[in-house]
Amino acid sequence: MYRLRCQLVGHQGDVRTACSGAEFVATGSRDRTARLWTEETPGSRSYTETRSLAGHTHYVTAICYVYPTEKHPRGLIATGCQDKLIRIFDPTSSEPVDVLSGHADNVCTLSSGKFGSLLSGSWDKTARVWLDGKSVMTLAGHTHAVWAVAVMPKDGLKLTGSADKTIRLWKAGHCERIFTGHDDCVRGLAVVSATEFLSCSNDSSIRRWLTSGECIQVYYGHTAFVYSVVAVPDGASTVADFVSSSEDRTLRVWKGNECVQTLTHPAQSVWCCGVLSNGDIVTGSSDGVARIFTTDSSRTADREEIDAFQHQVASQSLPSSQVGDLKLSDMAGIEALQAPGIKDGQTKVVKVAGKPHAYQWSASAHDWIKVGEVVDAVGSDRKQMLDGKEYDYVFNVELDLDTGPQAGRSYRLGYNITEDPWFAAQQFLQKNELNLMHLDQVAQFIIQNTKGVTVASASEGPSDPFTGGARYVPAGPSFTGGGAGATRPLPSGPSDPFTGGARYTPANVSASSEQQLSSNPYFPKTTPITFGTINPAAVFRKLVEFNETLTGPCRLSETELQTVDAILEASSDVEKLTPLVNDQSISVLWKILCWPDNVVFPGLDVLRMVVRCLPGNQLMCARGAEFLERLIQLLTVDNSAANMLSLRVLANLFAHSVGTTLLCSNVDQILVHFELAVENSNKGAQVALSTVLLNYAVAFCDGDKQVDIIGTLLSILTKMLRNQIDKEAAFRVLVAVGTLLSSSHRENAGALALSLETQKAVSLWSETVEPKKVGECAKLVENILA
């Protein structure tokens, strides 16, 4: 197994990129320098900084060793920079021997090929082939930044990976094939052979591809963005096929089809990794340190340095998103570490001195190694990862299997509260090739261990997989996920049915009573519902990521990003947010709102929070038709996040009279598009749409000249109830119908509902048992229509 060899200390900023030549290791950093490091003596443990490569005026984002030629027998070093330039260095000199220009934006990736050729990728959406200091070919076709490039060993083939989620194979300047499969930006590429390559992505996965187009393997293990993947050359190592690095603080070593070693770093991001000719691994991290790991005991660091490194790792705070939401009272003590781990990298969280601490099993040391104290472990509002996907719960499931290959095995089951338990159970059994006779057993396990968990107030319906801003949260103050047998009690007492705090039992009515419900807490609703929680850090990270892919006037400056960051930090508190919202900040938000449709959604997430405060509502509505047309246009684009979040902005505009006036005066134009939105199967969009319709029902509850609008609203609401929609969405639709039927237009509304056969649609939900508020509300609406 790999162990620490040495640490390369000298950079004053994140080490973003690293490579190796025959006699050196080269690193590039956000401190605007690139540095060369060489062994103190051949084969020794330590490296010494021997040269700083000069001339960079911005972050060094890429570095690459260019293979030797007759003209340059020692090879060359190429560096890419955010100043749009590529600098070429001879390893014996600190000054560049050439500076290449041609890209219109940041050069973010480099790779070398035969005859001293160089391949570069840029935020300008292109890749370029360079030879003898000249750009000889431009590869254009990606729709977003090119973040990864690689040169195949035969036939002049080249690979590019992009923020547009695709990989392209090029020959002689023409795109031969497009590879799709990743769910997010492609961050790294690695050549395995003349016909195979690897890719890594922000979707937490690594994929193995054939150049003919097939994805033949998907590797899961990382729990966050995977920034770098590097193949180990044949013969360089007997314990590794390839290595990868990630935002989850780890370098992972892969052999065959599994991760065989996990090396946690004392830094949030392990930006890059590389493989030396002797099989050693180099990494670069956000703490400004590059590290080299080795399997050769003669090059391993001494015990004191290894202990110091492990102490650094253990002293870090570990976000609970890396280990799952946890309930402190359910944790075992440190005695749980007496049992050995199942495989390298397995994480176990135990209670030490009343606090949660994470330990990772090290197969090489045959011991549990502390990797940090877990923060935000209770009520952290974060998801858990399993097989590259996010879930509200991840359980360890043990079935009663006494014989066969499955006997004694524990299985991992991911479950989102939006899913039907029996459907999730069936999927789990099929995935693990288990007998469907266990269907009821697994479904009941899910039900028992998620009891009491309901939707938070328009906090917002289903989770947004991009920003994390909206997710299902527990009814009470804590939430358990990640362990078999984890349970929580049902909350007691009534609460607002929109917050999901508990089941609401109408006054003087027993939950089990068969009597006709004559009073209710559900409608008429008199105040609008808004979406009021957000994950500021996740949204800002996504904004920065997308901003880096943009060029021209759409791109935000550092000052503008700081403005958005300040708004996000205060966004959950209207009083703190209000002083930050002015003409200048609204201009920045409008600039984001004009971003391309596929990257605008984090801006919409910010905007929905801003319009909850009065100045934000007023200033955005002052843009009138232009503002409204942009939101309506986003309802129809081919991007589920943009669809959902534009609806949330519309819902939150009802928070103040100026927004309500704008929406009501343009109601005909808006409802026409809602007729189409009814068919949207995305549960987040369903909850958002039902909330906007409910707010319209509140707005039109009283007044005159509204009969035609009420008819259109009832028509849309009835159509939604006839569809297979999310239960929270159905509840809000039912409240909207009940509000209209209880309004000053009740006679006209009742007649319209009769002609639309709304009662039949409502009856589809009257027998709903969980959540009980849906069935109760449906029965109350039925009573009015009877």
Short mmCIF file of C-alpha atoms in Angstrom, two decimals, residues 284-588:
data_model
loop_
_atom_site.label_atom_id
_atom_site.label_comp_id
_atom_site.label_asym_id
_atom_site.label_seq_id
_atom_site.Cartn_x
_atom_site.Cartn_y
_atom_site.Cartn_z
CA GLY A 284 -1.58 18.87 -5.02
CA SER A 285 -4.00 20.26 -2.44
CA SER A 286 -5.84 23.36 -1.33
CA ASP A 287 -3.51 23.73 1.67
CA GLY A 288 -0.66 24.74 -0.67
CA VAL A 289 1.27 21.49 -0.22
CA ALA A 290 2.21 18.87 -2.79
CA ARG A 291 2.76 15.37 -1.43
CA ILE A 292 4.42 12.24 -2.77
CA PHE A 293 3.33 8.74 -1.74
CA THR A 294 5.23 5.53 -2.36
CA THR A 295 4.95 1.77 -1.95
CA ASP A 296 8.74 1.39 -1.60
CA SER A 297 9.68 1.05 2.07
CA SER A 298 13.13 2.46 1.38
CA ARG A 299 11.57 5.76 0.27
CA THR A 300 8.87 5.95 2.94
CA ALA A 301 9.00 8.92 5.32
CA ASP A 302 10.20 8.30 8.84
CA ARG A 303 7.75 7.44 11.58
CA GLU A 304 7.80 10.96 13.04
CA GLU A 305 6.78 12.61 9.75
CA ILE A 306 4.06 10.04 9.07
CA ASP A 307 2.66 10.54 12.57
CA ALA A 308 2.70 14.31 12.06
CA PHE A 309 0.86 13.92 8.76
CA GLN A 310 -1.77 11.66 10.32
CA HIS A 311 -2.17 14.15 13.17
CA GLN A 312 -2.82 16.90 10.58
CA VAL A 313 -5.48 14.75 8.96
CA ALA A 314 -7.11 13.89 12.29
CA SER A 315 -7.22 17.52 13.39
CA GLN A 316 -9.34 18.60 10.43
CA SER A 317 -13.07 19.16 10.63
CA LEU A 318 -14.92 16.68 8.45
CA PRO A 319 -18.21 17.89 6.88
CA SER A 320 -21.01 15.48 7.61
CA SER A 321 -21.79 15.39 3.88
CA GLN A 322 -18.83 13.02 3.60
CA VAL A 323 -20.17 10.54 6.13
CA GLY A 324 -23.93 11.11 6.11
CA ASP A 325 -26.28 12.82 8.52
CA LEU A 326 -25.91 11.32 11.98
CA LYS A 327 -27.72 11.29 15.27
CA LEU A 328 -25.29 11.68 18.15
CA SER A 329 -27.45 9.76 20.61
CA ASP A 330 -27.40 6.70 18.34
CA MET A 331 -23.62 6.56 17.92
CA ALA A 332 -21.48 3.84 19.41
CA GLY A 333 -18.50 4.71 21.56
CA ILE A 334 -14.86 4.25 20.65
CA GLU A 335 -15.12 0.58 21.59
CA ALA A 336 -16.76 0.07 18.18
CA LEU A 337 -13.29 0.44 16.66
CA GLN A 338 -12.20 -2.88 18.17
CA ALA A 339 -13.80 -4.70 15.23
CA PRO A 340 -11.73 -4.55 12.02
CA GLY A 341 -13.02 -2.80 8.93
CA ILE A 342 -14.44 -4.57 5.89
CA LYS A 343 -12.36 -2.78 3.24
CA ASP A 344 -9.88 0.04 2.89
CA GLY A 345 -11.46 3.47 3.14
CA GLN A 346 -14.51 2.31 5.11
CA THR A 347 -15.64 5.16 7.35
CA LYS A 348 -17.01 4.73 10.86
CA VAL A 349 -18.22 7.56 13.09
CA VAL A 350 -18.05 7.07 16.85
CA LYS A 351 -18.75 9.21 19.87
CA VAL A 352 -15.65 10.41 21.72
CA ALA A 353 -16.03 12.79 24.68
CA GLY A 354 -19.55 13.56 23.55
CA LYS A 355 -18.56 14.53 19.99
CA PRO A 356 -18.69 12.64 16.68
CA HIS A 357 -15.30 11.61 15.26
CA ALA A 358 -14.75 9.91 11.92
CA TYR A 359 -12.29 7.04 11.48
CA GLN A 360 -11.24 5.31 8.27
CA TRP A 361 -10.08 1.73 8.01
CA SER A 362 -6.54 1.41 6.69
CA ALA A 363 -5.92 -2.02 5.22
CA SER A 364 -2.16 -1.42 5.11
CA ALA A 365 -1.93 -0.47 8.79
CA HIS A 366 -4.75 -2.86 9.75
CA ASP A 367 -6.09 -0.11 11.99
CA TRP A 368 -8.71 2.62 12.20
CA ILE A 369 -7.15 6.01 11.41
CA LYS A 370 -8.85 9.15 12.66
CA VAL A 371 -9.72 11.50 9.78
CA GLY A 372 -11.40 14.30 11.65
CA GLU A 373 -14.12 15.55 13.93
CA VAL A 374 -17.49 15.60 12.19
CA VAL A 375 -19.16 19.01 12.07
CA ASP A 376 -22.80 19.76 11.33
CA ALA A 377 -23.56 16.12 12.04
CA VAL A 378 -27.04 16.77 13.37
CA GLY A 379 -29.59 18.54 11.20
CA SER A 380 -26.94 19.41 8.64
CA ASP A 381 -29.43 19.66 5.75
CA ARG A 382 -27.16 17.65 3.49
CA LYS A 383 -27.57 14.56 1.40
CA GLN A 384 -25.62 11.32 1.47
CA MET A 385 -23.89 9.72 -1.49
CA LEU A 386 -24.28 6.13 -2.67
CA ASP A 387 -23.09 4.91 -6.06
CA GLY A 388 -22.64 8.49 -7.21
CA LYS A 389 -26.20 9.58 -6.33
CA GLU A 390 -27.64 11.66 -3.49
CA TYR A 391 -30.14 10.24 -1.03
CA ASP A 392 -31.98 11.47 2.07
CA TYR A 393 -31.15 8.14 3.76
CA VAL A 394 -28.51 5.51 3.20
CA PHE A 395 -29.13 2.35 5.26
CA ASN A 396 -27.16 -0.78 5.99
CA VAL A 397 -29.62 -3.62 5.37
CA GLU A 398 -29.11 -7.17 6.64
CA LEU A 399 -31.57 -9.78 5.38
CA ASP A 400 -32.33 -13.15 6.95
CA LEU A 401 -30.23 -15.17 4.52
CA ASP A 402 -28.61 -18.23 6.04
CA THR A 403 -27.31 -19.90 2.91
CA GLY A 404 -25.96 -19.07 -0.51
CA PRO A 405 -23.45 -16.41 -1.57
CA GLN A 406 -25.50 -13.63 0.06
CA ALA A 407 -25.43 -15.20 3.52
CA GLY A 408 -24.10 -12.83 6.16
CA ARG A 409 -23.79 -9.91 3.76
CA SER A 410 -24.80 -6.34 4.52
CA TYR A 411 -26.25 -4.23 1.70
CA ARG A 412 -26.42 -0.47 1.19
CA LEU A 413 -29.85 0.94 0.41
CA GLY A 414 -30.35 4.53 -0.73
CA TYR A 415 -33.77 6.07 -0.25
CA ASN A 416 -35.31 9.49 -0.94
CA ILE A 417 -38.44 10.45 0.93
CA THR A 418 -40.10 11.26 -2.42
CA GLU A 419 -40.03 7.59 -3.42
CA ASP A 420 -42.65 4.94 -2.86
CA PRO A 421 -41.14 2.50 -0.29
CA TRP A 422 -42.25 -0.60 -2.22
CA PHE A 423 -40.84 0.71 -5.48
CA ALA A 424 -37.53 1.56 -3.76
CA ALA A 425 -37.49 -1.90 -2.17
CA GLN A 426 -38.09 -3.59 -5.52
CA GLN A 427 -35.28 -1.60 -7.15
CA PHE A 428 -32.95 -2.53 -4.28
CA LEU A 429 -33.72 -6.25 -4.56
CA GLN A 430 -33.31 -6.31 -8.33
CA LYS A 431 -30.04 -4.40 -8.19
CA ASN A 432 -28.57 -6.89 -5.72
CA GLU A 433 -30.13 -9.92 -7.43
CA LEU A 434 -32.09 -10.86 -4.32
CA ASN A 435 -35.34 -12.79 -4.14
CA LEU A 436 -38.43 -10.59 -4.45
CA MET A 437 -39.98 -12.55 -1.58
CA HIS A 438 -38.15 -10.04 0.64
CA LEU A 439 -40.08 -7.12 -0.90
CA ASP A 440 -42.41 -6.53 2.03
CA GLN A 441 -39.60 -6.98 4.56
CA VAL A 442 -37.46 -4.29 2.90
CA ALA A 443 -40.40 -1.91 2.33
CA GLN A 444 -41.44 -2.17 5.98
CA PHE A 445 -37.83 -1.56 7.01
CA ILE A 446 -37.85 1.68 4.98
CA ILE A 447 -41.18 2.79 6.43
CA GLN A 448 -40.10 2.11 10.03
CA ASN A 449 -36.80 3.92 9.66
CA THR A 450 -38.21 7.01 7.95
CA LYS A 451 -41.26 7.40 10.17
CA GLY A 452 -42.12 11.01 10.96
CA VAL A 453 -40.12 12.54 8.14
CA THR A 454 -42.19 14.99 6.09
CA VAL A 455 -41.73 17.85 3.68
CA ALA A 456 -40.48 21.15 5.05
CA SER A 457 -42.62 24.15 4.14
CA ALA A 458 -42.13 25.12 0.76
CA SER A 459 -38.69 24.66 2.00
CA GLU A 460 -39.18 23.40 -0.83
CA GLY A 461 -40.18 20.18 -2.06
CA PRO A 462 -37.77 17.71 -3.55
CA SER A 463 -34.07 18.29 -3.43
CA ASP A 464 -32.39 20.36 -6.08
CA PRO A 465 -29.51 18.11 -7.16
CA PHE A 466 -27.46 21.06 -8.38
CA THR A 467 -27.53 23.53 -5.51
CA GLY A 468 -28.74 21.52 -2.53
CA GLY A 469 -30.89 24.53 -1.73
CA ALA A 470 -34.07 22.54 -1.25
CA ARG A 471 -34.35 19.14 0.25
CA TYR A 472 -36.55 17.02 2.44
CA VAL A 473 -35.81 17.53 6.10
CA PRO A 474 -37.01 15.77 9.25
CA ALA A 475 -40.09 16.80 11.12
CA GLY A 476 -38.13 17.31 14.32
CA PRO A 477 -34.76 18.73 15.28
CA SER A 478 -32.65 15.80 14.21
CA PHE A 479 -32.41 13.28 11.44
CA THR A 480 -30.95 9.84 11.21
CA GLY A 481 -29.59 8.16 8.14
CA GLY A 482 -26.87 5.70 7.40
CA GLY A 483 -27.44 2.93 9.89
CA ALA A 484 -29.70 -0.06 10.07
CA GLY A 485 -32.27 0.22 12.80
CA ALA A 486 -32.04 4.01 12.91
CA THR A 487 -35.44 5.30 13.94
CA ARG A 488 -37.08 8.49 15.13
CA PRO A 489 -40.28 9.07 17.10
CA LEU A 490 -43.36 10.64 15.61
CA PRO A 491 -43.65 14.27 16.69
CA SER A 492 -46.55 15.05 18.95
CA GLY A 493 -49.08 17.84 18.81
CA PRO A 494 -50.49 19.77 15.86
CA SER A 495 -48.51 22.09 13.61
CA ASP A 496 -48.83 24.07 10.40
CA PRO A 497 -49.56 21.54 7.63
CA PHE A 498 -47.27 23.44 5.26
CA THR A 499 -44.16 23.11 7.41
CA GLY A 500 -44.25 19.33 7.62
CA GLY A 501 -43.57 19.58 11.33
CA ALA A 502 -46.14 16.93 12.14
CA ARG A 503 -49.47 15.59 10.95
CA TYR A 504 -52.14 18.21 11.57
CA THR A 505 -55.28 16.89 13.21
CA PRO A 506 -58.26 19.25 12.73
CA ALA A 507 -59.76 20.68 15.89
CA ASN A 508 -62.18 18.31 17.65
CA VAL A 509 -61.68 15.64 14.98
CA SER A 510 -59.97 12.34 15.72
CA ALA A 511 -57.52 11.06 13.09
CA SER A 512 -59.39 7.75 13.08
CA SER A 513 -62.87 9.22 13.13
CA GLU A 514 -65.29 8.26 10.37
CA GLN A 515 -67.47 11.31 11.03
CA GLN A 516 -67.87 13.93 8.34
CA LEU A 517 -65.18 16.55 8.62
CA SER A 518 -66.86 19.90 9.14
CA SER A 519 -63.99 22.19 10.11
CA ASN A 520 -60.40 22.34 8.99
CA PRO A 521 -57.10 24.18 9.40
CA TYR A 522 -56.23 23.90 5.72
CA PHE A 523 -58.34 26.45 3.85
CA PRO A 524 -59.19 29.08 2.96
CA LYS A 525 -55.53 30.06 2.89
CA THR A 526 -55.15 33.79 3.39
CA THR A 527 -51.40 34.32 3.06
CA PRO A 528 -49.01 33.26 0.28
CA ILE A 529 -46.49 30.43 0.63
CA THR A 530 -42.85 31.19 -0.21
CA PHE A 531 -39.66 29.17 -0.57
CA GLY A 532 -37.36 30.49 2.12
CA THR A 533 -34.35 28.25 2.76
CA ILE A 534 -31.16 27.88 0.78
CA ASN A 535 -27.66 26.40 0.95
CA PRO A 536 -25.57 29.56 0.32
CA ALA A 537 -22.20 27.84 -0.04
CA ALA A 538 -23.45 25.30 -2.59
CA VAL A 539 -25.24 27.94 -4.67
CA PHE A 540 -22.24 30.26 -4.67
CA ARG A 541 -19.89 27.43 -5.64
CA LYS A 542 -22.12 26.63 -8.60
CA LEU A 543 -22.27 30.29 -9.62
CA VAL A 544 -18.49 30.58 -9.56
CA GLU A 545 -18.13 27.36 -11.51
CA PHE A 546 -20.52 28.51 -14.24
CA ASN A 547 -19.09 32.02 -14.26
CA GLU A 548 -15.70 30.54 -15.13
CA THR A 549 -17.21 29.01 -18.27
CA LEU A 550 -18.51 32.35 -19.54
CA THR A 551 -16.83 35.02 -21.61
CA GLY A 552 -17.68 38.57 -22.59
CA PRO A 553 -20.10 40.91 -20.81
CA CYS A 554 -22.05 38.08 -19.14
CA ARG A 555 -19.12 37.11 -16.96
CA LEU A 556 -19.14 38.51 -13.42
CA SER A 557 -16.15 40.38 -12.06
CA GLU A 558 -14.59 39.55 -8.70
CA THR A 559 -16.42 42.54 -7.17
CA GLU A 560 -19.75 41.36 -8.57
CA LEU A 561 -19.14 37.85 -7.24
CA GLN A 562 -18.46 39.34 -3.81
CA THR A 563 -21.78 41.19 -4.02
CA VAL A 564 -23.63 37.95 -4.74
CA ASP A 565 -21.72 36.14 -1.99
CA ALA A 566 -22.77 38.77 0.58
CA ILE A 567 -26.41 38.52 -0.55
CA LEU A 568 -26.35 34.74 -0.26
CA GLU A 569 -24.88 34.82 3.23
CA ALA A 570 -27.71 37.07 4.41
CA SER A 571 -30.45 35.62 2.23
CA SER A 572 -32.17 33.50 4.87
CA ASP A 573 -32.76 36.55 7.11
CA VAL A 574 -34.92 39.19 5.38
CA GLU A 575 -33.88 41.89 7.85
CA LYS A 576 -30.18 41.29 7.17
CA LEU A 577 -30.77 40.94 3.45
CA THR A 578 -32.76 44.17 2.96
CA PRO A 579 -29.86 46.67 3.37
CA LEU A 580 -27.81 44.74 0.76
CA VAL A 581 -30.45 44.98 -1.96
CA ASN A 582 -30.14 48.14 -4.06
CA ASP A 583 -29.89 49.23 -7.69
CA GLN A 584 -26.30 48.02 -7.93
CA SER A 585 -26.92 44.52 -6.55
CA ILE A 586 -30.10 44.12 -8.62
CA SER A 587 -28.06 45.01 -11.73
CA VAL A 588 -25.71 42.13 -10.91
#
